[in-house]
mmCIF file of C-alpha atoms in Angstrom:
data_model
loop_
_atom_site.group_PDB
_atom_site.id
_atom_site.type_symbol
_atom_site.label_atom_id
_atom_site.label_comp_id
_atom_site.label_asym_id
_atom_site.label_seq_id
_atom_site.Cartn_x
_atom_site.Cartn_y
_atom_site.Cartn_z
ATOM 1 C CA LYS A 577 9.846 2.584 16.583
ATOM 2 C CA ALA A 578 6.275 3.582 16.052
ATOM 3 C CA GLY A 579 6.041 5.591 11.737
ATOM 4 C CA VAL A 580 4.194 7.906 10.424
ATOM 5 C CA THR A 581 0.733 8.550 12.642
ATOM 6 C CA GLN A 582 -2.092 10.758 10.569
ATOM 7 C CA THR A 583 -5.939 11.650 12.103
ATOM 8 C CA PRO A 584 -8.421 11.829 10.878
ATOM 9 C CA ARG A 585 -8.251 9.227 8.302
ATOM 10 C CA TYR A 586 -11.237 10.042 6.684
ATOM 11 C CA LEU A 587 -12.438 12.665 6.461
ATOM 12 C CA ILE A 588 -15.823 14.907 5.124
ATOM 13 C CA LYS A 589 -16.988 18.254 4.930
ATOM 14 C CA THR A 590 -19.368 19.935 3.354
ATOM 15 C CA ARG A 591 -17.593 23.467 0.723
ATOM 16 C CA GLY A 592 -16.961 26.132 2.215
ATOM 17 C CA GLN A 593 -15.433 24.797 5.227
ATOM 18 C CA GLN A 594 -12.692 24.665 6.514
ATOM 19 C CA VAL A 595 -10.350 20.989 7.778
ATOM 20 C CA THR A 596 -7.457 20.637 9.642
ATOM 21 C CA LEU A 597 -5.477 17.070 9.386
ATOM 22 C CA SER A 598 -2.739 16.378 11.470
ATOM 23 C CA CYS A 599 0.899 14.457 10.938
ATOM 24 C CA SER A 600 3.095 12.995 13.903
ATOM 25 C CA PRO A 601 6.399 12.257 12.454
ATOM 26 C CA ILE A 602 8.955 9.238 13.260
ATOM 27 C CA SER A 603 10.629 10.167 16.518
ATOM 28 C CA GLY A 604 13.474 12.148 16.306
ATOM 29 C CA HIS A 605 12.211 12.654 12.854
ATOM 30 C CA ARG A 606 12.351 16.439 12.627
ATOM 31 C CA SER A 607 10.817 17.072 9.237
ATOM 32 C CA VAL A 608 7.541 16.853 8.232
ATOM 33 C CA SER A 609 6.089 18.124 4.859
ATOM 34 C CA TRP A 610 2.434 17.182 2.918
ATOM 35 C CA TYR A 611 1.526 15.923 -0.354
ATOM 36 C CA GLN A 612 -1.254 15.483 -1.948
ATOM 37 C CA GLN A 613 -2.458 12.787 -3.875
ATOM 38 C CA THR A 614 -5.137 12.833 -6.683
ATOM 39 C CA PRO A 615 -6.184 11.056 -9.588
ATOM 40 C CA GLY A 616 -5.745 13.385 -11.864
ATOM 41 C CA GLN A 617 -2.500 14.912 -10.349
ATOM 42 C CA GLY A 618 -1.024 12.656 -9.004
ATOM 43 C CA LEU A 619 0.750 12.993 -5.926
ATOM 44 C CA GLN A 620 2.109 16.794 -5.869
ATOM 45 C CA PHE A 621 4.234 18.711 -3.148
ATOM 46 C CA LEU A 622 2.432 20.891 -0.881
ATOM 47 C CA PHE A 623 4.661 21.667 1.931
ATOM 48 C CA GLU A 624 7.940 21.435 4.185
ATOM 49 C CA TYR A 625 8.683 22.653 7.390
ATOM 50 C CA PHE A 626 11.951 21.885 9.555
ATOM 51 C CA SER A 627 12.299 22.945 12.641
ATOM 52 C CA GLU A 628 8.723 25.207 13.348
ATOM 53 C CA THR A 629 9.963 26.964 10.778
ATOM 54 C CA GLN A 630 8.155 26.450 7.259
ATOM 55 C CA ARG A 631 11.014 25.605 4.104
ATOM 56 C CA ASN A 632 9.840 24.825 1.057
ATOM 57 C CA LYS A 633 6.370 25.535 -0.456
ATOM 58 C CA GLY A 634 4.420 23.943 -3.677
ATOM 59 C CA ASN A 635 2.132 25.289 -6.142
ATOM 60 C CA PHE A 636 -1.045 25.379 -4.315
ATOM 61 C CA PRO A 637 -3.324 28.716 -3.787
ATOM 62 C CA GLY A 638 -2.739 30.327 -0.149
ATOM 63 C CA ARG A 639 -5.999 28.408 1.206
ATOM 64 C CA PHE A 640 -3.466 25.668 1.847
ATOM 65 C CA SER A 641 -1.539 26.366 5.051
ATOM 66 C CA GLY A 642 0.393 25.163 7.432
ATOM 67 C CA ARG A 643 3.008 24.631 11.030
ATOM 68 C CA GLN A 644 4.889 22.314 12.922
ATOM 69 C CA PHE A 645 4.936 23.016 16.858
ATOM 70 C CA SER A 646 7.930 22.748 19.016
ATOM 71 C CA ASN A 647 7.330 18.585 18.723
ATOM 72 C CA SER A 648 7.777 18.071 15.208
ATOM 73 C CA ARG A 649 4.011 17.206 14.442
ATOM 74 C CA SER A 650 2.826 19.091 11.926
ATOM 75 C CA GLU A 651 -0.929 20.901 10.848
ATOM 76 C CA MET A 652 -2.175 21.563 7.424
ATOM 77 C CA ASN A 653 -5.109 24.120 7.263
ATOM 78 C CA VAL A 654 -8.051 24.124 4.776
ATOM 79 C CA SER A 655 -10.334 26.786 4.073
ATOM 80 C CA THR A 656 -13.317 27.373 2.081
ATOM 81 C CA LEU A 657 -13.133 23.564 0.705
ATOM 82 C CA GLU A 658 -13.340 23.333 -3.052
ATOM 83 C CA LEU A 659 -15.401 20.155 -3.949
ATOM 84 C CA GLY A 660 -11.284 19.838 -5.757
ATOM 85 C CA ASP A 661 -9.745 18.910 -3.253
ATOM 86 C CA SER A 662 -11.617 16.044 -2.214
ATOM 87 C CA ALA A 663 -7.525 14.165 -2.465
ATOM 88 C CA LEU A 664 -5.283 11.555 -0.165
ATOM 89 C CA TYR A 665 -2.918 14.137 2.245
ATOM 90 C CA LEU A 666 -0.333 12.421 2.532
ATOM 91 C CA CYS A 667 2.538 13.441 5.225
ATOM 92 C CA ALA A 668 6.284 12.657 4.992
ATOM 93 C CA SER A 669 8.776 12.542 7.361
ATOM 94 C CA SER A 670 12.445 12.950 7.736
ATOM 95 C CA LEU A 671 15.555 13.378 9.632
ATOM 96 C CA GLY A 672 16.440 16.326 8.558
ATOM 97 C CA ALA A 673 16.672 19.787 5.827
ATOM 98 C CA GLY A 674 19.447 18.566 4.196
ATOM 99 C CA ILE A 675 19.675 14.956 5.384
ATOM 100 C CA ALA A 676 17.618 12.494 2.306
ATOM 101 C CA GLY A 677 17.738 9.290 2.663
ATOM 102 C CA ASP A 678 14.600 7.948 4.689
ATOM 103 C CA GLN A 679 11.867 9.487 4.262
ATOM 104 C CA TYR A 680 8.951 7.513 5.805
ATOM 105 C CA PHE A 681 4.739 8.313 4.519
ATOM 106 C CA GLY A 682 1.583 7.696 6.989
ATOM 107 C CA PRO A 683 -1.329 6.125 5.811
ATOM 108 C CA GLY A 684 -2.141 9.194 4.281
ATOM 109 C CA THR A 685 -5.779 11.465 5.104
ATOM 110 C CA ARG A 686 -8.378 10.609 2.565
ATOM 111 C CA LEU A 687 -10.812 14.159 2.218
ATOM 112 C CA LEU A 688 -13.938 13.689 0.833
ATOM 113 C CA VAL A 689 -15.873 17.643 0.254
ATOM 114 C CA LEU A 690 -19.476 17.573 -0.771
ATOM 115 C CA GLY B 1206 10.129 18.539 -19.021
ATOM 116 C CA GLU B 1207 9.019 18.735 -14.665
ATOM 117 C CA ASP B 1208 7.988 15.769 -15.145
ATOM 118 C CA VAL B 1209 9.093 12.451 -13.997
ATOM 119 C CA GLU B 1210 7.641 9.788 -16.481
ATOM 120 C CA GLN B 1211 6.308 5.620 -15.922
ATOM 121 C CA SER B 1212 4.956 4.393 -17.306
ATOM 122 C CA LEU B 1213 1.116 3.757 -16.907
ATOM 123 C CA PHE B 1214 0.432 -0.588 -16.540
ATOM 124 C CA LEU B 1215 3.013 -3.305 -16.645
ATOM 125 C CA SER B 1216 1.949 -7.216 -16.053
ATOM 126 C CA VAL B 1217 3.965 -10.069 -15.761
ATOM 127 C CA ARG B 1218 3.285 -13.345 -14.313
ATOM 128 C CA GLU B 1219 3.720 -15.579 -10.904
ATOM 129 C CA GLY B 1220 7.447 -16.277 -10.819
ATOM 130 C CA ASP B 1221 8.893 -14.038 -13.303
ATOM 131 C CA SER B 1222 11.356 -11.072 -13.308
ATOM 132 C CA SER B 1223 9.456 -7.729 -13.574
ATOM 133 C CA VAL B 1224 10.720 -4.739 -14.370
ATOM 134 C CA ILE B 1225 9.888 -1.014 -13.994
ATOM 135 C CA ASN B 1226 11.472 2.221 -15.351
ATOM 136 C CA CYS B 1227 10.887 6.327 -14.943
ATOM 137 C CA THR B 1228 12.611 9.216 -15.906
ATOM 138 C CA TYR B 1229 13.320 11.600 -14.377
ATOM 139 C CA THR B 1230 13.638 14.993 -14.817
ATOM 140 C CA ASP B 1231 16.780 17.160 -12.529
ATOM 141 C CA SER B 1232 20.446 15.990 -12.681
ATOM 142 C CA SER B 1233 20.902 17.696 -9.224
ATOM 143 C CA SER B 1234 18.333 15.314 -7.636
ATOM 144 C CA THR B 1235 20.732 13.027 -5.046
ATOM 145 C CA TYR B 1236 18.147 10.290 -4.401
ATOM 146 C CA LEU B 1237 16.000 8.833 -6.039
ATOM 147 C CA TYR B 1238 13.061 6.178 -4.603
ATOM 148 C CA TRP B 1239 10.215 3.625 -5.156
ATOM 149 C CA TYR B 1240 7.672 3.231 -4.222
ATOM 150 C CA LYS B 1241 4.847 0.955 -3.159
ATOM 151 C CA GLN B 1242 0.937 2.179 -2.847
ATOM 152 C CA GLU B 1243 -1.846 -0.777 -2.635
ATOM 153 C CA PRO B 1244 -5.114 0.320 -2.529
ATOM 154 C CA GLY B 1245 -5.762 2.523 -0.215
ATOM 155 C CA ALA B 1246 -2.969 3.388 1.543
ATOM 156 C CA GLY B 1247 -0.032 5.380 1.831
ATOM 157 C CA LEU B 1248 2.590 5.021 0.560
ATOM 158 C CA GLN B 1249 5.309 2.917 1.244
ATOM 159 C CA LEU B 1250 8.849 3.025 0.890
ATOM 160 C CA LEU B 1251 10.413 0.220 -1.031
ATOM 161 C CA THR B 1252 14.100 1.730 -1.408
ATOM 162 C CA TYR B 1253 16.549 4.863 -2.808
ATOM 163 C CA ILE B 1254 19.849 5.258 -3.935
ATOM 164 C CA PHE B 1255 22.185 7.876 -3.981
ATOM 165 C CA SER B 1256 22.946 9.526 -6.956
ATOM 166 C CA ASN B 1257 26.576 8.420 -6.875
ATOM 167 C CA MET B 1258 25.188 4.766 -6.592
ATOM 168 C CA ASP B 1259 24.815 3.162 -10.419
ATOM 169 C CA MET B 1260 22.836 0.078 -9.017
ATOM 170 C CA LYS B 1261 22.093 -0.637 -5.148
ATOM 171 C CA GLN B 1262 20.560 -4.334 -4.645
ATOM 172 C CA ASP B 1263 17.746 -5.011 -1.498
ATOM 173 C CA GLN B 1264 16.910 -8.643 -0.963
ATOM 174 C CA ARG B 1265 14.274 -9.283 -4.432
ATOM 175 C CA LEU B 1266 14.688 -5.026 -5.619
ATOM 176 C CA THR B 1267 17.590 -4.122 -7.338
ATOM 177 C CA VAL B 1268 16.972 -1.052 -8.760
ATOM 178 C CA LEU B 1269 19.303 0.584 -11.224
ATOM 179 C CA LEU B 1270 20.909 3.663 -12.270
ATOM 180 C CA ASN B 1271 21.555 5.907 -15.475
ATOM 181 C CA LYS B 1272 22.446 9.058 -14.390
ATOM 182 C CA LYS B 1273 24.247 10.040 -17.981
ATOM 183 C CA ASP B 1274 20.224 9.618 -19.493
ATOM 184 C CA LYS B 1275 17.975 10.633 -16.095
ATOM 185 C CA HIS B 1276 17.232 7.111 -15.879
ATOM 186 C CA LEU B 1277 16.675 4.853 -13.869
ATOM 187 C CA SER B 1278 14.722 1.817 -13.078
ATOM 188 C CA LEU B 1279 13.195 -2.206 -10.221
ATOM 189 C CA ARG B 1280 13.724 -4.942 -10.850
ATOM 190 C CA ILE B 1281 11.450 -7.110 -8.952
ATOM 191 C CA ALA B 1282 13.049 -10.543 -9.074
ATOM 192 C CA ASP B 1283 10.476 -13.403 -8.329
ATOM 193 C CA THR B 1284 7.185 -11.505 -9.147
ATOM 194 C CA GLN B 1285 4.592 -12.670 -6.289
ATOM 195 C CA THR B 1286 0.679 -11.800 -5.998
ATOM 196 C CA GLY B 1287 1.414 -9.885 -3.308
ATOM 197 C CA ASP B 1288 3.507 -7.628 -5.084
ATOM 198 C CA SER B 1289 0.700 -6.168 -6.868
ATOM 199 C CA ALA B 1290 0.401 -2.347 -6.696
ATOM 200 C CA ILE B 1291 1.289 1.484 -7.841
ATOM 201 C CA TYR B 1292 4.869 2.270 -8.356
ATOM 202 C CA PHE B 1293 5.550 4.727 -7.994
ATOM 203 C CA CYS B 1294 9.320 6.581 -8.645
ATOM 204 C CA ALA B 1295 10.196 10.375 -7.331
ATOM 205 C CA GLU B 1296 13.475 12.276 -7.152
ATOM 206 C CA LEU B 1297 14.234 14.474 -4.675
ATOM 207 C CA ARG B 1298 15.397 17.966 -5.367
ATOM 208 C CA SER B 1299 17.425 19.941 -4.423
ATOM 209 C CA GLN B 1300 14.854 22.640 -2.395
ATOM 210 C CA GLY B 1301 13.884 19.536 -0.867
ATOM 211 C CA ASN B 1302 10.947 18.253 -2.022
ATOM 212 C CA LEU B 1303 9.446 14.991 -3.755
ATOM 213 C CA ILE B 1304 8.649 15.122 -7.279
ATOM 214 C CA PHE B 1305 6.571 12.033 -8.600
ATOM 215 C CA GLY B 1306 5.702 10.058 -11.574
ATOM 216 C CA LYS B 1307 2.311 9.109 -11.960
ATOM 217 C CA GLY B 1308 3.137 4.929 -11.240
ATOM 218 C CA THR B 1309 2.909 2.280 -13.126
ATOM 219 C CA LYS B 1310 0.293 -0.596 -11.688
ATOM 220 C CA LEU B 1311 1.792 -4.022 -11.376
ATOM 221 C CA SER B 1312 -1.049 -6.854 -12.313
ATOM 222 C CA VAL B 1313 0.536 -9.896 -11.703
ATOM 223 C CA LYS B 1314 -0.865 -12.444 -12.518
ATOM 224 C CA PRO B 1315 -0.719 -16.172 -11.514
#
């Protein structure tokens, strides 16, 4: 069974641009969550999607948004990039809302904002 | 407080046991997790424990949970140099999101 995949793996953008990251969960998993990892703040929850609906959202500005498609693949978008958005963005895949247990992470997308 | 707490560093000799400790915050958290992160990589799920259990063993890994004190530990038996990494504990909140500690950097000396 293939693991969680994230594309692209690395990205360099400049301030003010926008970026879209993609996550494909493990086959059969319907929940995708996104996390931001920085040296200063550690791992912080962005949002969770289940069956194309945002179920939960972390404490991030509205520049951060996401969506989920009918095949459970998810994208997150960051508009008007700031230097502080440089981070490793990780997505996690699980069976579904209310069915916790395994939460598998992808390898991440490393975003550098110049 | 709101934070999941872990000590930042642990150094052990190869072949010894490592014990990484964690204090979590929400007594209603249903699952508690241990993840391993190697340099430049994502998070590897090592193991997790359901909150109604007090111990789980998986090969060289033993997880102990003290729900009363909200304390979680991960013991790695016969620690190897390949175990050198950052280890994160995390609690699954009722809303469905994971809250992570800052990570414990484990260094294994030959």
